[in-house]
Short mmCIF file of C-alpha atoms and ligand atoms in Angstrom, two decimals:
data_model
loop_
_atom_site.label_atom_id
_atom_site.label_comp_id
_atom_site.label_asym_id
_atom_site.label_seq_id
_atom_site.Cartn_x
_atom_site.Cartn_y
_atom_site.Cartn_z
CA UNK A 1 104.34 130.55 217.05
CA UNK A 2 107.99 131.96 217.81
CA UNK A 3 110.31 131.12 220.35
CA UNK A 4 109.06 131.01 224.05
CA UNK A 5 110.89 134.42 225.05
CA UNK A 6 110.55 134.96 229.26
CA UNK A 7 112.48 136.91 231.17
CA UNK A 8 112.94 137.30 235.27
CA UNK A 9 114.49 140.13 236.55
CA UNK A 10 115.67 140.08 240.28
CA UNK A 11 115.73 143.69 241.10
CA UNK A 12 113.53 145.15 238.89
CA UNK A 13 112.26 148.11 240.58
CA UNK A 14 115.58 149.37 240.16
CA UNK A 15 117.35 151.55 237.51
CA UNK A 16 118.97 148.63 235.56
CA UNK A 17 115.75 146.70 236.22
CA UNK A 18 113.68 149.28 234.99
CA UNK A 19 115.29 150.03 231.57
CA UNK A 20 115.54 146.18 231.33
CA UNK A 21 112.30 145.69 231.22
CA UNK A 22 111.36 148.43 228.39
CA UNK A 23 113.79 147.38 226.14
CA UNK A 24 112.63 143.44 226.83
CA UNK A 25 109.12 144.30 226.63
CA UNK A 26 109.94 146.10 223.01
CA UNK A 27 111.43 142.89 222.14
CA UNK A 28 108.12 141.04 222.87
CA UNK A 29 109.06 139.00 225.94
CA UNK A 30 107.30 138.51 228.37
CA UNK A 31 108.92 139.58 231.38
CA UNK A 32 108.37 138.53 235.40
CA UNK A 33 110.21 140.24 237.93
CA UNK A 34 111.20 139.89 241.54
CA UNK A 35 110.00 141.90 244.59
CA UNK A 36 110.77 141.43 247.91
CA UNK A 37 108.32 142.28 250.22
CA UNK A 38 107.85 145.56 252.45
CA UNK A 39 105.63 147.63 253.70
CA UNK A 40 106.68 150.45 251.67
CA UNK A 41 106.64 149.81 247.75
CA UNK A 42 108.53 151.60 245.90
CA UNK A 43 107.54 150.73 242.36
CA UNK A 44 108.02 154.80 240.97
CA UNK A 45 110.76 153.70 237.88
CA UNK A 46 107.99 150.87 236.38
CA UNK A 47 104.85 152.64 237.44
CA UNK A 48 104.38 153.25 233.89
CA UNK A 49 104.67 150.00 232.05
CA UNK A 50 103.73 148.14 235.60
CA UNK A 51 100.44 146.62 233.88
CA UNK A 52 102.86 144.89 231.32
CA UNK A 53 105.28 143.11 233.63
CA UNK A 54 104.25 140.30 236.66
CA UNK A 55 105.68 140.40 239.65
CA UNK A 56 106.67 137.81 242.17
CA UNK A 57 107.15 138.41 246.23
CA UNK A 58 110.40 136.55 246.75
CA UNK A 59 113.58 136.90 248.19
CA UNK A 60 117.40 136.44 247.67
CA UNK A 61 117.65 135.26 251.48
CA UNK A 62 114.93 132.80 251.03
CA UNK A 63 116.17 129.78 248.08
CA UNK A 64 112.80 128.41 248.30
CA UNK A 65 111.26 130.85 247.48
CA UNK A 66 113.57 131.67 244.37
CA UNK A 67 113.00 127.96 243.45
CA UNK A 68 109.01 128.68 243.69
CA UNK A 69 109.03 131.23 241.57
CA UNK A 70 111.40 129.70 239.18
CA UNK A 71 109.15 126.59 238.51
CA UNK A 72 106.23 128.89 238.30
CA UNK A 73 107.49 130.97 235.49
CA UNK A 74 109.76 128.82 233.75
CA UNK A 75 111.98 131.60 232.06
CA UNK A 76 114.25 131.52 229.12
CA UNK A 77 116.66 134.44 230.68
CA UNK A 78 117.51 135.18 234.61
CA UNK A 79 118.75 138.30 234.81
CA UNK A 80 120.46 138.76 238.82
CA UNK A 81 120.93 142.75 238.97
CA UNK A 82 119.24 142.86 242.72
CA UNK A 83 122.07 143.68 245.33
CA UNK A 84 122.85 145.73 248.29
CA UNK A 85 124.37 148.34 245.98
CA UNK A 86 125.45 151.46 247.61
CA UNK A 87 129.31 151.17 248.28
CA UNK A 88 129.03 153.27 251.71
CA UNK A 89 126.67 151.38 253.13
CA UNK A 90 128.72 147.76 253.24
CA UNK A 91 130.73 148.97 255.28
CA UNK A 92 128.04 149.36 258.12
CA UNK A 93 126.16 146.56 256.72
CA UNK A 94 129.02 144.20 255.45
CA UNK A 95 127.01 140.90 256.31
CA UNK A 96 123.82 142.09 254.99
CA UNK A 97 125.77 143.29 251.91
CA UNK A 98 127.34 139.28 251.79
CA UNK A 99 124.02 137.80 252.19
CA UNK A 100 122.26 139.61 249.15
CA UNK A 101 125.60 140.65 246.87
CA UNK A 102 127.70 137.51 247.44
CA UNK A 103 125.51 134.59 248.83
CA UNK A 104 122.37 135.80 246.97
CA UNK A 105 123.44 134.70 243.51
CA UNK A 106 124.10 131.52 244.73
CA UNK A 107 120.66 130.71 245.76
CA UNK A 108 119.43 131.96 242.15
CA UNK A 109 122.26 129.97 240.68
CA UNK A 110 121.26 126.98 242.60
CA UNK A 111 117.02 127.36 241.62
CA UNK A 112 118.45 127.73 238.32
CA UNK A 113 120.47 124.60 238.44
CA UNK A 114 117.49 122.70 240.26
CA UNK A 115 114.92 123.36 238.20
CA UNK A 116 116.13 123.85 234.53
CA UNK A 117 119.80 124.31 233.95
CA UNK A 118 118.96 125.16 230.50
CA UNK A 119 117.79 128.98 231.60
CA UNK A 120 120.14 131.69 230.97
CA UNK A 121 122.00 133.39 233.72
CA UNK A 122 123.40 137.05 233.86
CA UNK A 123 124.83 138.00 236.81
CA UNK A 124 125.20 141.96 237.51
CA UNK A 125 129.01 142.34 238.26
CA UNK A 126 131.08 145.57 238.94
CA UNK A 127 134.18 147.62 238.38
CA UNK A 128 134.56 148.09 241.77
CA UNK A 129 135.66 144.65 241.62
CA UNK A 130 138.94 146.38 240.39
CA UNK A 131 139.54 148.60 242.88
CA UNK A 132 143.26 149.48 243.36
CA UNK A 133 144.04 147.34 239.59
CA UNK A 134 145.67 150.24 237.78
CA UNK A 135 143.66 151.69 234.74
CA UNK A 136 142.79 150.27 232.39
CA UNK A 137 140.55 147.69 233.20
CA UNK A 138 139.72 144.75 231.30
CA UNK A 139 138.35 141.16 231.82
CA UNK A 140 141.82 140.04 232.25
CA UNK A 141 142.42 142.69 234.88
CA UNK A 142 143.15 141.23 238.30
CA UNK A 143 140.52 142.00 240.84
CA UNK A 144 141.50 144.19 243.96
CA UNK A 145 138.43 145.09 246.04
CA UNK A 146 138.66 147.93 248.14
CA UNK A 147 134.95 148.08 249.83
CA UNK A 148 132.65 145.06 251.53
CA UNK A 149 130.38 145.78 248.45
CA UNK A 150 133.50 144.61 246.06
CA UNK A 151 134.61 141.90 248.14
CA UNK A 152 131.37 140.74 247.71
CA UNK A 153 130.90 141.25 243.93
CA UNK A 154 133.59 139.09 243.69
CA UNK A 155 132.05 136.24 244.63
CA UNK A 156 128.85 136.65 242.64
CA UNK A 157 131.65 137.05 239.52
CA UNK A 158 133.35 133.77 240.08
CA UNK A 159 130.32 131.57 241.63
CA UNK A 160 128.79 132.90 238.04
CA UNK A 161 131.86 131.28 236.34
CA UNK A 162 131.77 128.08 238.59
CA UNK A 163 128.17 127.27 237.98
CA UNK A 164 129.79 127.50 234.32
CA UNK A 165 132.50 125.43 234.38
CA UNK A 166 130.81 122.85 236.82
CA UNK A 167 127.49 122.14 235.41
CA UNK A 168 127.40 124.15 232.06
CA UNK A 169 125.06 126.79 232.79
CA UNK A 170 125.11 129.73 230.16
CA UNK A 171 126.15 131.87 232.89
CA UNK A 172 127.89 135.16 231.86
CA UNK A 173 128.93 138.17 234.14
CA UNK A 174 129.13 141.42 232.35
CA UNK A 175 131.34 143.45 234.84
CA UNK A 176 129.51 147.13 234.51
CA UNK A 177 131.37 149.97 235.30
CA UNK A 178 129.16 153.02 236.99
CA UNK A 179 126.47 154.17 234.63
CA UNK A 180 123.77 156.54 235.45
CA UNK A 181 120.30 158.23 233.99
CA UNK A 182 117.73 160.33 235.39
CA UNK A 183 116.53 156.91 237.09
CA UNK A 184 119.18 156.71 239.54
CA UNK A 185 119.19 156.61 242.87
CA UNK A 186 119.65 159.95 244.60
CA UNK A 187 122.37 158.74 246.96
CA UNK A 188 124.77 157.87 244.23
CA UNK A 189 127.17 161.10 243.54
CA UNK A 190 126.26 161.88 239.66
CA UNK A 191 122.15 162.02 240.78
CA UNK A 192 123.03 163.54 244.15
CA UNK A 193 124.88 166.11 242.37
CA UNK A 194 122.27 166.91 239.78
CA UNK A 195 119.61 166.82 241.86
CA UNK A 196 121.33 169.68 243.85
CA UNK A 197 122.07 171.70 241.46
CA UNK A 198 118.15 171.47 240.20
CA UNK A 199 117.49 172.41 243.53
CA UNK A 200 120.35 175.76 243.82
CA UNK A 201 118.66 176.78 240.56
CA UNK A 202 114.92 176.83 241.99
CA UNK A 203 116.15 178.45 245.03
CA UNK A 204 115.46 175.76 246.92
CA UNK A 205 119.20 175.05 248.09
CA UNK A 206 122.18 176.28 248.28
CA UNK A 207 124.60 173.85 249.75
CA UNK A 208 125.99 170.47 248.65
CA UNK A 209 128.14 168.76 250.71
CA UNK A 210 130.39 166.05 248.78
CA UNK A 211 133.14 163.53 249.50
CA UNK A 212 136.30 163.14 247.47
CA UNK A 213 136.33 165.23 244.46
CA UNK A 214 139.54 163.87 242.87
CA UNK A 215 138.58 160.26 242.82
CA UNK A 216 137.92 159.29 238.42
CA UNK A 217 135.08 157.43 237.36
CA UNK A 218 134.55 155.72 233.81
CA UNK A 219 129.92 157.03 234.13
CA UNK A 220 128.29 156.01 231.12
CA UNK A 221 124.58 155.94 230.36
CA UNK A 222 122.43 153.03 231.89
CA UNK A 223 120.02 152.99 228.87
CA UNK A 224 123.34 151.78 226.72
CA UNK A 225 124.36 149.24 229.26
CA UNK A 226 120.95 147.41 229.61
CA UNK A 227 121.34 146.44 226.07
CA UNK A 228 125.03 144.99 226.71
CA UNK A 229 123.65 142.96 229.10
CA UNK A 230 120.81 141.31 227.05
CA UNK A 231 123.52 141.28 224.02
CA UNK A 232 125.30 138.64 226.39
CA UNK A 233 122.49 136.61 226.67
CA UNK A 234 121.92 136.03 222.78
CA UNK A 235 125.33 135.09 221.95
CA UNK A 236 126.44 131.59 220.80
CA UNK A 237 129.01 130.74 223.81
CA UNK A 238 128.94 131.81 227.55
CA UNK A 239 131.34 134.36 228.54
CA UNK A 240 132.20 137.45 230.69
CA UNK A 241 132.27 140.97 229.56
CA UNK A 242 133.85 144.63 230.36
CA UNK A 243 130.84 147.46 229.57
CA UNK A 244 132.23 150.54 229.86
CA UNK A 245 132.76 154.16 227.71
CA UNK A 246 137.03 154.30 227.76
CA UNK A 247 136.37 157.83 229.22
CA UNK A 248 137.07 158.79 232.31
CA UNK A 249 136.16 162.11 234.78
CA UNK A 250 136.98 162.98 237.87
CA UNK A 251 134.23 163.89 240.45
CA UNK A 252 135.33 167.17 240.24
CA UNK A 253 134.78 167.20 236.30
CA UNK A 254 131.22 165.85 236.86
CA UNK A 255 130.18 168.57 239.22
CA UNK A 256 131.48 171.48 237.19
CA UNK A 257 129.96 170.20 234.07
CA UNK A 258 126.77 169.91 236.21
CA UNK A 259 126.74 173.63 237.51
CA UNK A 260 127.86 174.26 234.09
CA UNK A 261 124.60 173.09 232.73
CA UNK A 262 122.50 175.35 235.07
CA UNK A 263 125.09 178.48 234.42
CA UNK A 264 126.07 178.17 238.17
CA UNK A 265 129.41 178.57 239.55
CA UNK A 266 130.21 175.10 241.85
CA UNK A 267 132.75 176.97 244.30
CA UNK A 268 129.52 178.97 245.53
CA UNK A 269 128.03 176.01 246.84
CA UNK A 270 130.34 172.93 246.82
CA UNK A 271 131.13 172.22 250.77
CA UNK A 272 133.37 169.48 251.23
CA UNK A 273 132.15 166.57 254.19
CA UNK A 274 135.02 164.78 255.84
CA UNK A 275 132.21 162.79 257.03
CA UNK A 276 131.93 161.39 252.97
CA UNK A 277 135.24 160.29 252.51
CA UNK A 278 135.30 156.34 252.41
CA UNK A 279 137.17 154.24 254.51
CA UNK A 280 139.18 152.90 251.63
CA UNK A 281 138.45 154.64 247.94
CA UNK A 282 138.79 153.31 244.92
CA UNK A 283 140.77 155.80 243.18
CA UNK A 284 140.75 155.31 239.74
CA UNK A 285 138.37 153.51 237.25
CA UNK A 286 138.69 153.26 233.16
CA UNK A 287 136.83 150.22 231.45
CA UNK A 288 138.78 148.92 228.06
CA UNK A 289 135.35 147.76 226.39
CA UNK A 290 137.44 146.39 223.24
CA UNK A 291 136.14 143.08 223.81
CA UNK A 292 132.44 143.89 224.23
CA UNK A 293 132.75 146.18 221.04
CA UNK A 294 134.50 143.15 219.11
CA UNK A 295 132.08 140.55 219.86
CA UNK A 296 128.72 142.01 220.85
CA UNK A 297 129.23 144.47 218.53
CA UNK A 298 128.06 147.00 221.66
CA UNK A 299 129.05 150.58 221.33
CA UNK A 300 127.42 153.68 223.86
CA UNK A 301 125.18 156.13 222.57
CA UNK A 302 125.00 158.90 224.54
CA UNK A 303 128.51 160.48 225.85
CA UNK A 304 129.53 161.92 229.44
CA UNK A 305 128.35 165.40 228.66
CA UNK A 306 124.88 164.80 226.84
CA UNK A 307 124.09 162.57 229.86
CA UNK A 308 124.92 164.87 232.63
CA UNK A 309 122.67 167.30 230.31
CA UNK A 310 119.92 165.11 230.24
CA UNK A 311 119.88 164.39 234.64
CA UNK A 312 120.46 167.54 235.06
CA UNK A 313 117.26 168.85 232.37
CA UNK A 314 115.17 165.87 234.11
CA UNK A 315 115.75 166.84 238.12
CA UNK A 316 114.80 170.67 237.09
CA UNK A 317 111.61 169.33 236.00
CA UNK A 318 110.87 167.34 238.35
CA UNK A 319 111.90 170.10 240.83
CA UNK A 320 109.54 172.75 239.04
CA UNK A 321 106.91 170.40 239.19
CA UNK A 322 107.67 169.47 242.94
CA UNK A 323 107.36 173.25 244.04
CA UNK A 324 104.50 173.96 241.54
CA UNK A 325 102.19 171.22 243.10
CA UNK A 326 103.49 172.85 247.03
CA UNK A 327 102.52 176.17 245.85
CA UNK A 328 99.10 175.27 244.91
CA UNK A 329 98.26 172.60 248.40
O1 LIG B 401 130.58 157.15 243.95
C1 LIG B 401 132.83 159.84 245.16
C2 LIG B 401 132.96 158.47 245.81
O2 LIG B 401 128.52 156.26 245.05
C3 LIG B 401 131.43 157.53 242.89
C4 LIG B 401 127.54 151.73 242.29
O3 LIG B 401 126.55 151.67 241.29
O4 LIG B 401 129.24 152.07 240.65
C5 LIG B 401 128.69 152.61 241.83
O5 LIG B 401 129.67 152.67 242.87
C6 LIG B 401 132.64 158.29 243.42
C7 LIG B 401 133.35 157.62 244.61
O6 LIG B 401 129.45 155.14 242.94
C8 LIG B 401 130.43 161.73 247.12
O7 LIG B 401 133.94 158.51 246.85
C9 LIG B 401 132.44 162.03 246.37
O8 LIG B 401 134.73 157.69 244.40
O9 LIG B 401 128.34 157.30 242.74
P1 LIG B 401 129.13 156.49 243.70
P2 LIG B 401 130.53 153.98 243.18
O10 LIG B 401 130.95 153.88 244.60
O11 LIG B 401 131.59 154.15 242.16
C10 LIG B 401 129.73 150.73 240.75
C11 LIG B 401 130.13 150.30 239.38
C12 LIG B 401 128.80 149.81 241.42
O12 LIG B 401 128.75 148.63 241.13
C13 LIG B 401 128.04 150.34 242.59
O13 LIG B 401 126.92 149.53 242.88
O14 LIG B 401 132.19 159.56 243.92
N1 LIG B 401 132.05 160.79 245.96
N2 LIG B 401 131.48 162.60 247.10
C14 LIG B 401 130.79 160.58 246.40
N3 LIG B 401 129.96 159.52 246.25
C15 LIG B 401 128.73 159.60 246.83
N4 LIG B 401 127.87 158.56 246.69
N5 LIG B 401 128.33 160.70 247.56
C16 LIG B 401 129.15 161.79 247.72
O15 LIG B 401 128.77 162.77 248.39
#
């Protein structure tokens, strides 16, 4: 008999989650996730492997039921990537986006440190944690929030270091910066963007309306970063990590190599929305993933280009399929 290899996922219905769980389930854990109950399920990113994983109704608002859950599975490795994620949104929602981004990895912290502080911790941090830090970004990079979402971030980052320093946890926060895949959410601008231009091609769009094209982004590929994250968990010592590409676009870079893709011209159909524009932006992101290359050995696969390739490939499919099956009802 090997090791005793379990994994629990908060936020595993996710992308992150989702890609989490194929490459843990390749590496013959088993693996539990967290679901919070609602009366619409939205389980579409693990439908396929769904039979492989147990879930668990619990909550980041409720400890104990995070404690529950905790003694029931026992796990080897906590991974926190559930959150109130959407930058936009915490600023109408900035105590909501405190409860579940901020307060919420204390209450897994605190089950952890209750029942078995032996279990491994990664906590799901983010560049936006930067904000206005000028580029490049690193783990010694002072933080500068700009958003409720980043203000918030920042807590989970350093209560993920306390729990550390105080009790000894192996807690580690691997500060992602954005990366994206076909799985993404559709309100995030690199899917929102494909997904339109899928939908311009079909003829079943014309418009997009976007926010600031000039702000730069440091997008890799989410399929890369879920195994940085595991990487952290299998090291000998605790510690905190920068995942990123060291390239960076500009919004306006990601929508013409978009188009591109489809052979449409973007100034037919690119509207700007004043209504988009953030109360405060964060300008400019560029990870320095020297660190994470030196000691996890982690490197990125797939480039800026091939990935934008790939959503773009993946939304006209799904599009094609979409009108196909509306055609025929
Ligand atoms: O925006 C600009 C927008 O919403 C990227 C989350 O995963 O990564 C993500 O946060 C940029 C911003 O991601 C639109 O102003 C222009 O400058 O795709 P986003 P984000 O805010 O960088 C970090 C690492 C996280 O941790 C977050 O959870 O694109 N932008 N026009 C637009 N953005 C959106 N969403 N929609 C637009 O129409």
């Amino acid at each position: 008999m090997g090791e005793r290899r379990v994994a629990l996922i908060t936020g595993i219905t996710g992308q992150d989650g989702s890609y989490l769980s194929e490459l843990l389930l390749e590496e013959s854990y088993e693996v539990h996730g967290i679901v919070r109950r609602s009366s619409t399920e939205r389980f579409e990113r693990i439908a396929s492997f769904k039979d492989r994983l147990t879930l668990h109704q619990a909550d980041l608002l409720d400890q104990l039921s995070l404690v529950d859950v905790i003694r029931q599975v026992r796990p080897t490795e906590i991974y926190n990537l559930a959150a109130q994620s959407f930058v936009p949104t915490s600023w109408r929602q900035p105590l909501l986006t405190g409860e579940f981004t901020a307060l919420g990895v204390t209450r897994v912290l605190e089950a952890v440190r209750l029942v078995d502080p032996g279990i491994r911790f990664y906590q799901a941090s983010s560049s936006e944690m930067f904000g206005n830090s000028p580029p490049p970004q690193g783990e010694r990079t002072p933080f500068s929030p700009r958003s409720p979402y980043g203000v918030a971030k920042v807590y989970g980052h350093f209560i993920t270091v306390n729990y550390r320093e105080s009790y000894g946890v192996f807690a580690v926060s691997g500060i992602l910066f954005n990366h994206e895949s076909p799985r993404r959410g559709k309100e995030f601008v690199t899917r929102k963007v494909t997904d339109a231009v899928a939908r311009i091609k079909l003829g079943v769009a014309d418009e997009l309306r976007l926010g600031n094209l000039e702000a730069r982004r440091d997008w890799g590929y989410a399929p890369d970063y879920v195994r940085a994250m595991w990487g952290m968990l299998q090291q000998r010592e605790p510690g905190d990590y920068v995942i990123a590409t060291g390239v960076q676009h500009t919004v306006r870079q990601l929508v013409e190599c978009a188009f591109g893709v489809a052979g449409l011209d973007w100034r037919r159909h690119v509207r700007s929305d004043p209504s988009l524009i953030r109360p405060a932006e964060v300008d400019s992101l560029l990870g320095d993933p020297t660190r994470s290359r030196d000691r996890l050995g982690w490197k990125p696969r797939v480039g800026f280009e091939e990935m934008v390739r790939l959503m773009v490939e993946a939304d006209m499919d799904r599009v094609a399929a979409e009108a196909h099956a509306g055609a025929r009802a």
